[in-house]
Structures are given as C-alpha cells and as structure tokens.
Tab-separated table of N, CA and C in Angstrom:
chain	number	residue	atom	x	y	z
A	2	MET	N	-14.941	-25.751	11.933
A	2	MET	CA	-14.321	-26.752	11.081
A	2	MET	C	-12.910	-27.022	11.600
A	3	PRO	N	-12.517	-28.281	11.677
A	3	PRO	CA	-11.159	-28.616	12.131
A	3	PRO	C	-10.108	-28.002	11.211
A	4	ALA	N	-8.962	-27.701	11.795
A	4	ALA	CA	-7.885	-27.049	11.043
A	4	ALA	C	-7.452	-27.871	9.849
A	5	CYS	N	-7.359	-29.185	9.988
A	5	CYS	CA	-6.891	-30.002	8.865
A	5	CYS	C	-7.912	-30.006	7.729
A	6	ALA	N	-9.216	-29.956	8.044
A	6	ALA	CA	-10.235	-29.881	6.995
A	6	ALA	C	-10.137	-28.544	6.268
A	7	GLN	N	-9.881	-27.468	7.017
A	7	GLN	CA	-9.701	-26.149	6.406
A	7	GLN	C	-8.471	-26.150	5.500
A	8	ASP	N	-7.406	-26.807	5.920
A	8	ASP	CA	-6.198	-26.909	5.098
A	8	ASP	C	-6.485	-27.627	3.790
A	9	VAL	N	-7.279	-28.681	3.849
A	9	VAL	CA	-7.640	-29.428	2.636
A	9	VAL	C	-8.438	-28.531	1.698
A	10	LEU	N	-9.408	-27.787	2.240
A	10	LEU	CA	-10.201	-26.876	1.413
A	10	LEU	C	-9.335	-25.782	0.790
A	11	LEU	N	-8.409	-25.239	1.555
A	11	LEU	CA	-7.501	-24.220	1.016
A	11	LEU	C	-6.650	-24.786	-0.111
A	12	THR	N	-6.149	-25.994	0.086
A	12	THR	CA	-5.337	-26.638	-0.950
A	12	THR	C	-6.156	-26.846	-2.213
A	13	GLN	N	-7.377	-27.331	-2.062
A	13	GLN	CA	-8.245	-27.552	-3.222
A	13	GLN	C	-8.570	-26.230	-3.917
A	14	PHE	N	-8.847	-25.201	-3.139
A	14	PHE	CA	-9.148	-23.884	-3.690
A	14	PHE	C	-7.953	-23.362	-4.477
A	15	TYR	N	-6.779	-23.476	-3.899
A	15	TYR	CA	-5.547	-23.027	-4.546
A	15	TYR	C	-5.330	-23.770	-5.858
A	16	GLU	N	-5.427	-25.092	-5.813
A	16	GLU	CA	-5.191	-25.901	-7.013
A	16	GLU	C	-6.221	-25.618	-8.097
A	17	ALA	N	-7.450	-25.325	-7.704
A	17	ALA	CA	-8.509	-25.072	-8.680
A	17	ALA	C	-8.387	-23.702	-9.347
A	18	HIS	N	-7.782	-22.734	-8.661
A	18	HIS	CA	-7.827	-21.360	-9.175
A	18	HIS	C	-6.469	-20.702	-9.394
A	19	HIS	N	-5.389	-21.307	-8.947
A	19	HIS	CA	-4.077	-20.661	-9.039
A	19	HIS	C	-3.669	-20.369	-10.480
A	20	ASP	N	-3.720	-21.371	-11.346
A	20	ASP	CA	-3.280	-21.165	-12.732
A	20	ASP	C	-4.121	-20.097	-13.423
A	21	TRP	N	-5.435	-20.136	-13.184
A	21	TRP	CA	-6.305	-19.138	-13.794
A	21	TRP	C	-5.920	-17.734	-13.322
A	22	LEU	N	-5.738	-17.568	-12.002
A	22	LEU	CA	-5.397	-16.252	-11.457
A	22	LEU	C	-4.049	-15.770	-11.978
A	23	GLN	N	-3.088	-16.654	-12.028
A	23	GLN	CA	-1.766	-16.253	-12.512
A	23	GLN	C	-1.851	-15.813	-13.970
A	24	GLY	N	-2.642	-16.505	-14.782
A	24	GLY	CA	-2.842	-16.097	-16.174
A	24	GLY	C	-3.535	-14.748	-16.269
A	25	TRP	N	-4.534	-14.547	-15.435
A	25	TRP	CA	-5.253	-13.273	-15.410
A	25	TRP	C	-4.295	-12.137	-15.063
A	26	LEU	N	-3.448	-12.361	-14.076
A	26	LEU	CA	-2.465	-11.348	-13.680
A	26	LEU	C	-1.413	-11.133	-14.767
A	27	ARG	N	-0.975	-12.204	-15.415
A	27	ARG	CA	0.035	-12.090	-16.473
A	27	ARG	C	-0.482	-11.208	-17.605
A	28	GLN	N	-1.772	-11.355	-17.948
A	28	GLN	CA	-2.356	-10.527	-19.010
A	28	GLN	C	-2.319	-9.045	-18.636
A	29	ARG	N	-2.534	-8.746	-17.393
A	29	ARG	CA	-2.578	-7.355	-16.966
A	29	ARG	C	-1.206	-6.760	-16.699
A	30	LEU	N	-0.278	-7.586	-16.247
A	30	LEU	CA	1.046	-7.086	-15.880
A	30	LEU	C	2.061	-7.203	-17.008
A	31	GLY	N	1.864	-8.160	-17.893
A	31	GLY	CA	2.813	-8.374	-18.976
A	31	GLY	C	4.113	-9.021	-18.534
A	32	CYS	N	4.131	-9.572	-17.338
A	32	CYS	CA	5.350	-10.189	-16.817
A	32	CYS	C	4.967	-11.415	-15.996
A	33	GLY	N	5.474	-12.562	-16.412
A	33	GLY	CA	5.162	-13.803	-15.718
A	33	GLY	C	5.689	-13.853	-14.299
A	34	HIS	N	6.875	-13.267	-14.082
A	34	HIS	CA	7.464	-13.289	-12.735
A	34	HIS	C	6.629	-12.461	-11.753
A	35	ASP	N	6.241	-11.258	-12.187
A	35	ASP	CA	5.399	-10.429	-11.323
A	35	ASP	C	4.049	-11.096	-11.091
A	36	ALA	N	3.496	-11.711	-12.137
A	36	ALA	CA	2.212	-12.402	-12.000
A	36	ALA	C	2.310	-13.534	-10.986
A	37	ALA	N	3.406	-14.277	-11.015
A	37	ALA	CA	3.590	-15.370	-10.054
A	37	ALA	C	3.670	-14.822	-8.629
A	38	ASP	N	4.431	-13.755	-8.439
A	38	ASP	CA	4.555	-13.156	-7.104
A	38	ASP	C	3.208	-12.638	-6.596
A	39	LEU	N	2.497	-11.918	-7.469
A	39	LEU	CA	1.243	-11.316	-7.034
A	39	LEU	C	0.142	-12.349	-6.839
A	40	SER	N	0.192	-13.444	-7.591
A	40	SER	CA	-0.803	-14.495	-7.347
A	40	SER	C	-0.573	-15.118	-5.977
A	41	GLN	N	0.684	-15.290	-5.595
A	41	GLN	CA	0.970	-15.813	-4.253
A	41	GLN	C	0.505	-14.828	-3.181
A	42	ASP	N	0.762	-13.543	-3.402
A	42	ASP	CA	0.308	-12.528	-2.445
A	42	ASP	C	-1.217	-12.541	-2.319
A	43	THR	N	-1.898	-12.747	-3.441
A	43	THR	CA	-3.360	-12.802	-3.427
A	43	THR	C	-3.849	-13.998	-2.622
A	44	PHE	N	-3.226	-15.143	-2.820
A	44	PHE	CA	-3.659	-16.331	-2.077
A	44	PHE	C	-3.330	-16.221	-0.588
A	45	ILE	N	-2.300	-15.487	-0.250
A	45	ILE	CA	-2.029	-15.231	1.171
A	45	ILE	C	-3.201	-14.455	1.773
A	46	GLN	N	-3.748	-13.529	1.003
A	46	GLN	CA	-4.906	-12.775	1.488
A	46	GLN	C	-6.152	-13.651	1.572
A	47	VAL	N	-6.264	-14.626	0.675
A	47	VAL	CA	-7.387	-15.564	0.745
A	47	VAL	C	-7.347	-16.301	2.077
A	48	VAL	N	-6.173	-16.764	2.439
A	48	VAL	CA	-6.017	-17.489	3.701
A	48	VAL	C	-6.403	-16.586	4.874
A	49	ALA	N	-5.999	-15.323	4.810
A	49	ALA	CA	-6.269	-14.401	5.914
A	49	ALA	C	-7.706	-13.882	5.912
A	50	ALA	N	-8.342	-13.878	4.748
A	50	ALA	CA	-9.638	-13.208	4.609
A	50	ALA	C	-10.792	-13.947	5.273
A	51	ARG	N	-10.958	-15.212	4.949
A	51	ARG	CA	-12.101	-15.951	5.484
A	51	ARG	C	-11.986	-17.414	5.109
A	52	ASN	N	-12.940	-18.178	5.581
A	52	ASN	CA	-12.989	-19.595	5.233
A	52	ASN	C	-13.381	-19.731	3.769
A	53	VAL	N	-12.661	-20.539	3.025
A	53	VAL	CA	-12.909	-20.645	1.589
A	53	VAL	C	-14.277	-21.220	1.269
A	54	GLU	N	-14.853	-22.007	2.162
A	54	GLU	CA	-16.175	-22.571	1.863
A	54	GLU	C	-17.249	-21.493	1.838
A	55	GLN	N	-16.963	-20.312	2.352
A	55	GLN	CA	-17.922	-19.208	2.347
A	55	GLN	C	-17.807	-18.343	1.094
A	56	ILE	N	-16.855	-18.618	0.235
A	56	ILE	CA	-16.656	-17.818	-0.975
A	56	ILE	C	-17.592	-18.342	-2.056
A	57	ALA	N	-18.625	-17.552	-2.368
A	57	ALA	CA	-19.641	-17.981	-3.330
A	57	ALA	C	-19.136	-17.886	-4.770
A	58	GLU	N	-18.400	-16.834	-5.078
A	58	GLU	CA	-17.887	-16.599	-6.434
A	58	GLU	C	-16.369	-16.512	-6.363
A	59	PRO	N	-15.671	-17.632	-6.447
A	59	PRO	CA	-14.218	-17.637	-6.237
A	59	PRO	C	-13.445	-16.708	-7.170
A	60	ARG	N	-13.775	-16.716	-8.453
A	60	ARG	CA	-12.994	-15.891	-9.386
A	60	ARG	C	-13.238	-14.407	-9.159
A	61	ALA	N	-14.472	-14.039	-8.897
A	61	ALA	CA	-14.764	-12.629	-8.610
A	61	ALA	C	-14.046	-12.193	-7.333
A	62	PHE	N	-14.050	-13.057	-6.343
A	62	PHE	CA	-13.360	-12.769	-5.087
A	62	PHE	C	-11.863	-12.613	-5.326
A	63	LEU	N	-11.284	-13.531	-6.100
A	63	LEU	CA	-9.849	-13.472	-6.395
A	63	LEU	C	-9.497	-12.220	-7.189
A	64	VAL	N	-10.339	-11.850	-8.142
A	64	VAL	CA	-10.078	-10.644	-8.938
A	64	VAL	C	-10.090	-9.406	-8.041
A	65	THR	N	-11.043	-9.340	-7.121
A	65	THR	CA	-11.103	-8.204	-6.201
A	65	THR	C	-9.824	-8.108	-5.376
A	66	LEU	N	-9.403	-9.228	-4.812
A	66	LEU	CA	-8.163	-9.231	-4.028
A	66	LEU	C	-6.957	-8.909	-4.902
A	67	ALA	N	-6.896	-9.512	-6.091
A	67	ALA	CA	-5.750	-9.317	-6.983
A	67	ALA	C	-5.642	-7.862	-7.440
A	68	LYS	N	-6.768	-7.202	-7.655
A	68	LYS	CA	-6.726	-5.786	-8.045
A	68	LYS	C	-6.106	-4.943	-6.935
A	69	ARG	N	-6.456	-5.243	-5.691
A	69	ARG	CA	-5.851	-4.522	-4.565
A	69	ARG	C	-4.351	-4.793	-4.493
A	70	VAL	N	-3.987	-6.053	-4.684
A	70	VAL	CA	-2.569	-6.424	-4.642
A	70	VAL	C	-1.811	-5.707	-5.763
A	71	MET	N	-2.396	-5.666	-6.976
A	71	MET	CA	-1.751	-4.967	-8.097
A	71	MET	C	-1.610	-3.480	-7.811
A	72	PHE	N	-2.652	-2.876	-7.273
A	72	PHE	CA	-2.603	-1.451	-6.955
A	72	PHE	C	-1.458	-1.163	-5.989
A	73	ASN	N	-1.350	-1.967	-4.943
A	73	ASN	CA	-0.256	-1.788	-3.983
A	73	ASN	C	1.103	-2.023	-4.626
A	74	PHE	N	1.194	-2.990	-5.519
A	74	PHE	CA	2.429	-3.279	-6.257
A	74	PHE	C	2.841	-2.062	-7.081
A	75	TRP	N	1.890	-1.481	-7.806
A	75	TRP	CA	2.198	-0.316	-8.639
A	75	TRP	C	2.580	0.891	-7.780
A	76	ARG	N	1.900	1.066	-6.664
A	76	ARG	CA	2.259	2.177	-5.769
A	76	ARG	C	3.672	2.010	-5.239
A	77	ARG	N	4.014	0.801	-4.796
A	77	ARG	CA	5.375	0.552	-4.293
A	77	ARG	C	6.404	0.803	-5.390
A	78	ARG	N	6.095	0.352	-6.600
A	78	ARG	CA	7.020	0.539	-7.718
A	78	ARG	C	7.189	2.021	-8.042
A	79	ASP	N	6.093	2.776	-8.008
A	79	ASP	CA	6.180	4.215	-8.272
A	79	ASP	C	7.004	4.931	-7.205
A	80	ILE	N	6.818	4.552	-5.955
A	80	ILE	CA	7.600	5.145	-4.863
A	80	ILE	C	9.073	4.823	-5.057
A	81	GLU	N	9.359	3.572	-5.371
A	81	GLU	CA	10.756	3.165	-5.569
A	81	GLU	C	11.378	3.910	-6.745
A	82	ARG	N	10.642	4.039	-7.831
A	82	ARG	CA	11.158	4.739	-9.012
A	82	ARG	C	11.462	6.200	-8.678
A	83	ALA	N	10.540	6.868	-7.990
A	83	ALA	CA	10.757	8.275	-7.630
A	83	ALA	C	11.966	8.420	-6.710
A	84	TYR	N	12.109	7.505	-5.769
A	84	TYR	CA	13.249	7.551	-4.847
A	84	TYR	C	14.556	7.349	-5.603
A	85	LEU	N	14.585	6.377	-6.504
A	85	LEU	CA	15.807	6.111	-7.268
A	85	LEU	C	16.163	7.275	-8.190
A	86	GLU	N	15.147	7.947	-8.723
A	86	GLU	CA	15.409	9.128	-9.548
A	86	GLU	C	16.060	10.235	-8.717
A	87	GLU	N	15.592	10.410	-7.497
A	87	GLU	CA	16.191	11.409	-6.609
A	87	GLU	C	17.612	11.013	-6.220
A	88	LEU	N	17.838	9.729	-5.981
A	88	LEU	CA	19.189	9.259	-5.644
A	88	LEU	C	20.166	9.506	-6.788
A	89	ALA	N	19.682	9.377	-8.010
A	89	ALA	CA	20.548	9.569	-9.172
A	89	ALA	C	21.074	11.003	-9.245
A	90	LEU	N	20.390	11.929	-8.613
A	90	LEU	CA	20.813	13.329	-8.631
A	90	LEU	C	21.886	13.636	-7.588
A	91	LEU	N	22.097	12.710	-6.663
A	91	LEU	CA	23.078	12.930	-5.596
A	91	LEU	C	24.502	12.673	-6.080
A	92	PRO	N	25.462	13.383	-5.511
A	92	PRO	CA	26.865	13.057	-5.797
A	92	PRO	C	27.165	11.643	-5.281
A	93	ALA	N	28.096	10.969	-5.906
A	93	ALA	CA	28.407	9.570	-5.581
A	93	ALA	C	28.719	9.368	-4.104
A	94	GLU	N	29.397	10.325	-3.495
A	94	GLU	CA	29.774	10.154	-2.082
A	94	GLU	C	28.576	10.273	-1.133
A	95	CYS	N	27.448	10.758	-1.624
A	95	CYS	CA	26.259	10.919	-0.773
A	95	CYS	C	25.236	9.796	-0.949
A	96	VAL	N	25.479	8.914	-1.900
A	96	VAL	CA	24.522	7.836	-2.168
A	96	VAL	C	24.554	6.838	-1.013
A	97	PRO	N	23.379	6.535	-0.441
A	97	PRO	CA	23.350	5.596	0.690
A	97	PRO	C	23.643	4.160	0.255
A	98	SER	N	23.991	3.342	1.226
A	98	SER	CA	24.263	1.928	0.959
A	98	SER	C	22.967	1.223	0.552
A	99	GLU	N	23.107	0.013	0.021
A	99	GLU	CA	21.935	-0.777	-0.361
A	99	GLU	C	21.022	-1.005	0.839
A	100	GLU	N	21.620	-1.296	1.987
A	100	GLU	CA	20.826	-1.538	3.193
A	100	GLU	C	20.045	-0.288	3.593
A	101	ASP	N	20.713	0.868	3.563
A	101	ASP	CA	20.034	2.117	3.907
A	101	ASP	C	18.936	2.438	2.900
A	102	ARG	N	19.198	2.171	1.621
A	102	ARG	CA	18.171	2.408	0.601
A	102	ARG	C	16.949	1.543	0.857
A	103	ALA	N	17.169	0.285	1.214
A	103	ALA	CA	16.048	-0.617	1.499
A	103	ALA	C	15.245	-0.111	2.695
A	104	LEU	N	15.940	0.371	3.722
A	104	LEU	CA	15.252	0.904	4.904
A	104	LEU	C	14.444	2.157	4.557
A	105	VAL	N	15.026	3.030	3.745
A	105	VAL	CA	14.321	4.251	3.347
A	105	VAL	C	13.101	3.901	2.508
A	106	LEU	N	13.249	2.967	1.569
A	106	LEU	CA	12.109	2.562	0.748
A	106	LEU	C	10.991	1.983	1.604
A	107	GLU	N	11.347	1.175	2.570
A	107	GLU	CA	10.333	0.603	3.464
A	107	GLU	C	9.622	1.710	4.239
A	108	ALA	N	10.390	2.676	4.726
A	108	ALA	CA	9.791	3.796	5.461
A	108	ALA	C	8.885	4.621	4.551
A	109	LEU	N	9.321	4.870	3.323
A	109	LEU	CA	8.494	5.620	2.376
A	109	LEU	C	7.185	4.897	2.089
A	110	GLN	N	7.247	3.584	1.960
A	110	GLN	CA	6.033	2.809	1.706
A	110	GLN	C	5.094	2.844	2.905
A	111	GLN	N	5.654	2.833	4.106
A	111	GLN	CA	4.821	2.942	5.308
A	111	GLN	C	4.169	4.320	5.392
A	112	ILE	N	4.929	5.353	5.078
A	112	ILE	CA	4.381	6.712	5.085
A	112	ILE	C	3.280	6.833	4.043
A	113	ASP	N	3.513	6.269	2.874
A	113	ASP	CA	2.504	6.293	1.818
A	113	ASP	C	1.225	5.602	2.272
A	114	ALA	N	1.366	4.477	2.957
A	114	ALA	CA	0.186	3.757	3.445
A	114	ALA	C	-0.572	4.591	4.477
A	115	ILE	N	0.152	5.258	5.354
A	115	ILE	CA	-0.495	6.104	6.365
A	115	ILE	C	-1.229	7.254	5.679
A	116	LEU	N	-0.526	7.951	4.779
A	116	LEU	CA	-1.138	9.093	4.094
A	116	LEU	C	-2.304	8.651	3.217
A	117	GLY	N	-2.186	7.468	2.623
A	117	GLY	CA	-3.270	6.948	1.791
A	117	GLY	C	-4.534	6.671	2.579
A	118	GLY	N	-4.394	6.464	3.880
A	118	GLY	CA	-5.553	6.214	4.726
A	118	GLY	C	-6.257	7.478	5.192
A	119	LEU	N	-5.674	8.624	4.899
A	119	LEU	CA	-6.276	9.897	5.308
A	119	LEU	C	-7.250	10.393	4.250
A	120	LYS	N	-8.213	11.195	4.684
A	120	LYS	CA	-9.102	11.859	3.732
A	120	LYS	C	-8.248	12.822	2.907
A	121	PRO	N	-8.611	13.053	1.635
A	121	PRO	CA	-7.773	13.892	0.763
A	121	PRO	C	-7.453	15.275	1.340
A	122	ARG	N	-8.426	15.941	1.943
A	122	ARG	CA	-8.182	17.278	2.489
A	122	ARG	C	-7.230	17.223	3.684
A	123	VAL	N	-7.391	16.200	4.519
A	123	VAL	CA	-6.507	16.030	5.679
A	123	VAL	C	-5.077	15.799	5.203
A	124	ARG	N	-4.924	14.946	4.198
A	124	ARG	CA	-3.601	14.658	3.633
A	124	ARG	C	-2.985	15.930	3.056
A	125	GLU	N	-3.795	16.713	2.329
A	125	GLU	CA	-3.296	17.945	1.717
A	125	GLU	C	-2.804	18.929	2.782
A	126	VAL	N	-3.574	19.097	3.840
A	126	VAL	CA	-3.171	19.985	4.934
A	126	VAL	C	-1.864	19.497	5.549
A	127	PHE	N	-1.784	18.212	5.813
A	127	PHE	CA	-0.584	17.634	6.426
A	127	PHE	C	0.645	17.857	5.541
A	128	LEU	N	0.507	17.603	4.242
A	128	LEU	CA	1.647	17.761	3.331
A	128	LEU	C	2.060	19.223	3.195
A	129	LEU	N	1.090	20.129	3.157
A	129	LEU	CA	1.440	21.551	3.097
A	129	LEU	C	2.205	21.970	4.347
A	130	SER	N	1.819	21.427	5.471
A	130	SER	CA	2.497	21.755	6.724
A	130	SER	C	3.894	21.146	6.785
A	131	GLN	N	3.999	19.873	6.471
A	131	GLN	CA	5.251	19.148	6.682
A	131	GLN	C	6.248	19.293	5.538
A	132	LEU	N	5.768	19.278	4.301
A	132	LEU	CA	6.694	19.353	3.159
A	132	LEU	C	6.968	20.787	2.722
A	133	HIS	N	5.936	21.616	2.762
A	133	HIS	CA	6.092	22.994	2.294
A	133	HIS	C	6.305	23.972	3.443
A	134	GLU	N	6.268	23.443	4.668
A	134	GLU	CA	6.538	24.224	5.878
A	134	GLU	C	5.659	25.464	5.995
A	135	LEU	N	4.387	25.320	5.599
A	135	LEU	CA	3.448	26.424	5.736
A	135	LEU	C	2.833	26.392	7.127
A	136	GLY	N	2.538	27.562	7.657
A	136	GLY	CA	1.837	27.660	8.931
A	136	GLY	C	0.349	27.414	8.736
A	137	TYR	N	-0.346	27.234	9.840
A	137	TYR	CA	-1.776	26.934	9.769
A	137	TYR	C	-2.553	28.056	9.087
A	138	LYS	N	-2.188	29.308	9.382
A	138	LYS	CA	-2.880	30.445	8.770
A	138	LYS	C	-2.671	30.442	7.255
A	139	GLU	N	-1.431	30.196	6.819
A	139	GLU	CA	-1.134	30.156	5.378
A	139	GLU	C	-1.884	29.014	4.698
A	140	ILE	N	-1.935	27.877	5.350
A	140	ILE	CA	-2.661	26.729	4.784
A	140	ILE	C	-4.140	27.065	4.658
A	141	GLY	N	-4.695	27.665	5.708
A	141	GLY	CA	-6.104	28.048	5.675
A	141	GLY	C	-6.405	29.014	4.542
A	142	GLU	N	-5.530	29.996	4.348
A	142	GLU	CA	-5.720	30.963	3.264
A	142	GLU	C	-5.626	30.282	1.907
A	143	ARG	N	-4.639	29.422	1.766
A	143	ARG	CA	-4.438	28.743	0.486
A	143	ARG	C	-5.617	27.836	0.143
A	144	LEU	N	-6.163	27.144	1.136
A	144	LEU	CA	-7.233	26.177	0.890
A	144	LEU	C	-8.628	26.738	1.156
A	145	GLY	N	-8.688	27.987	1.603
A	145	GLY	CA	-9.986	28.605	1.852
A	145	GLY	C	-10.750	27.961	2.999
A	146	MET	N	-10.041	27.723	4.096
A	146	MET	CA	-10.693	27.125	5.267
A	146	MET	C	-10.210	27.831	6.521
A	147	PRO	N	-11.029	27.820	7.557
A	147	PRO	CA	-10.613	28.466	8.804
A	147	PRO	C	-9.443	27.733	9.462
A	148	VAL	N	-8.674	28.476	10.235
A	148	VAL	CA	-7.514	27.914	10.925
A	148	VAL	C	-7.935	26.772	11.849
A	149	ILE	N	-9.102	26.888	12.459
A	149	ILE	CA	-9.570	25.825	13.361
A	149	ILE	C	-9.733	24.501	12.606
A	150	THR	N	-10.164	24.578	11.349
A	150	THR	CA	-10.304	23.368	10.528
A	150	THR	C	-8.929	22.814	10.179
A	151	VAL	N	-7.998	23.700	9.850
A	151	VAL	CA	-6.621	23.267	9.570
A	151	VAL	C	-6.061	22.551	10.797
A	152	ARG	N	-6.275	23.127	11.959
A	152	ARG	CA	-5.775	22.534	13.204
A	152	ARG	C	-6.413	21.150	13.436
A	153	ARG	N	-7.709	21.039	13.184
A	153	ARG	CA	-8.410	19.764	13.362
A	153	ARG	C	-7.865	18.716	12.385
A	154	TYR	N	-7.642	19.117	11.132
A	154	TYR	CA	-7.098	18.185	10.137
A	154	TYR	C	-5.687	17.741	10.513
A	155	MET	N	-4.886	18.687	11.002
A	155	MET	CA	-3.529	18.319	11.426
A	155	MET	C	-3.575	17.350	12.599
A	156	THR	N	-4.504	17.554	13.501
A	156	THR	CA	-4.657	16.635	14.630
A	156	THR	C	-5.004	15.238	14.130
A	157	GLN	N	-5.906	15.160	13.151
A	157	GLN	CA	-6.278	13.858	12.585
A	157	GLN	C	-5.073	13.188	11.927
A	158	ALA	N	-4.311	13.955	11.157
A	158	ALA	CA	-3.149	13.394	10.457
A	158	ALA	C	-2.086	12.937	11.448
A	159	LEU	N	-1.808	13.760	12.429
A	159	LEU	CA	-0.788	13.398	13.422
A	159	LEU	C	-1.228	12.203	14.262
A	160	ARG	N	-2.516	12.118	14.554
A	160	ARG	CA	-3.030	10.960	15.287
A	160	ARG	C	-2.827	9.687	14.459
A	161	ALA	N	-3.091	9.761	13.157
A	161	ALA	CA	-2.894	8.594	12.289
A	161	ALA	C	-1.424	8.177	12.279
A	162	CYS	N	-0.526	9.149	12.218
A	162	CYS	CA	0.914	8.843	12.253
A	162	CYS	C	1.303	8.228	13.590
A	163	TRP	N	0.793	8.787	14.658
A	163	TRP	CA	1.106	8.293	15.997
A	163	TRP	C	0.600	6.869	16.178
A	164	LEU	N	-0.636	6.605	15.733
A	164	LEU	CA	-1.192	5.253	15.848
A	164	LEU	C	-0.398	4.263	15.007
A	165	ALA	N	0.001	4.680	13.813
A	165	ALA	CA	0.795	3.794	12.953
A	165	ALA	C	2.149	3.514	13.584
A	166	ALA	N	2.747	4.515	14.196
A	166	ALA	CA	4.045	4.314	14.851
A	166	ALA	C	3.912	3.352	16.023
A	167	GLY	N	2.768	3.364	16.677
A	167	GLY	CA	2.544	2.474	17.806
A	167	GLY	C	2.370	1.024	17.412
A	168	THR	N	2.014	0.773	16.149
A	168	THR	CA	1.827	-0.607	15.688
A	168	THR	C	3.088	-1.185	15.086
A	169	GLN	N	4.134	-0.379	14.981
A	169	GLN	CA	5.376	-0.855	14.359
A	169	GLN	C	6.213	-1.618	15.340
C-alpha cells in the first residue's frame, strides 16, 4: 500500500478511536492529563505495530496496547517514587541536580526493563549477587541450587545487560 494511503488509514483510525481510548484510560487512571499522554503513546505503538487495515478488532487491540502502556507508566512512576524517597533521606548538600536526577531515573528505568526481561530465578540470582554481594556458593545455598546453576543464571543475566548496553 502506498505511504499516503497508509497515512489516510492511520488518520481515520485515530479519529475513529482516539476519544474512546482516552475516555477508557481516564476511567482507569483518574487523570485526564495522564490519559491524554498514554493515549498518544498507545497510538504511537499502533503506528509501529502493523498496518491498521489488518486490525480486525480495533478496540480490543487498543485495550491490549493501552494496558501495556499503563503497566509501563505505573512501573516508571513506582521507580521514580522510590528514588525520590531515597533522595529525601540524603543531606541537602548530597542531593543531585535536576539533570543528574533525570539521568539516574532514566538509568533506573533501563535497568528495570533489562531485569524485567529476565526469568524470575535469573533475576533473583543476579540481584543477590549484585545488591546483596553474595557469592555464588552462598546464593546456591540460599536458593537450594547447585553453584553451576547459579553460574549459568549469572551468565544469562550478564549477557542480557551486555546486550542492552550494546543497543544504547
């Protein structure tokens, strides 16, 4: 299909479903501003996902995308809230600048996305190693698994981090 015909279909799809989606999001979020932002994020995914003429059930498709967008929104908000709570505990002279805070939040969200892509056991092994500074033997004892499995899980986690760093 020519690009201009696809643009027309996207415009028609947007006009036909935008208000409905924004209302659906407003009911779930309780905030019109967040609903407007997330509806735009959802439609960006529509553009990236596939040709709109192939979408058999537009509202079901939009709800599926919007739920993912909301989940990511809530995760980002939770990360930001936890970070700000930790910052509040710092002495005033140690509080980073707004720019540094934004960079740290972005990095935390990227780390969360990487860890979220790991299997739960792999993530648990990685966090015990990196945050709690446990050795492989201690992790194996704590989780009831052989050291070779701990080593394999750490390799998987580190590979995921390495691959993510390569795409940045």
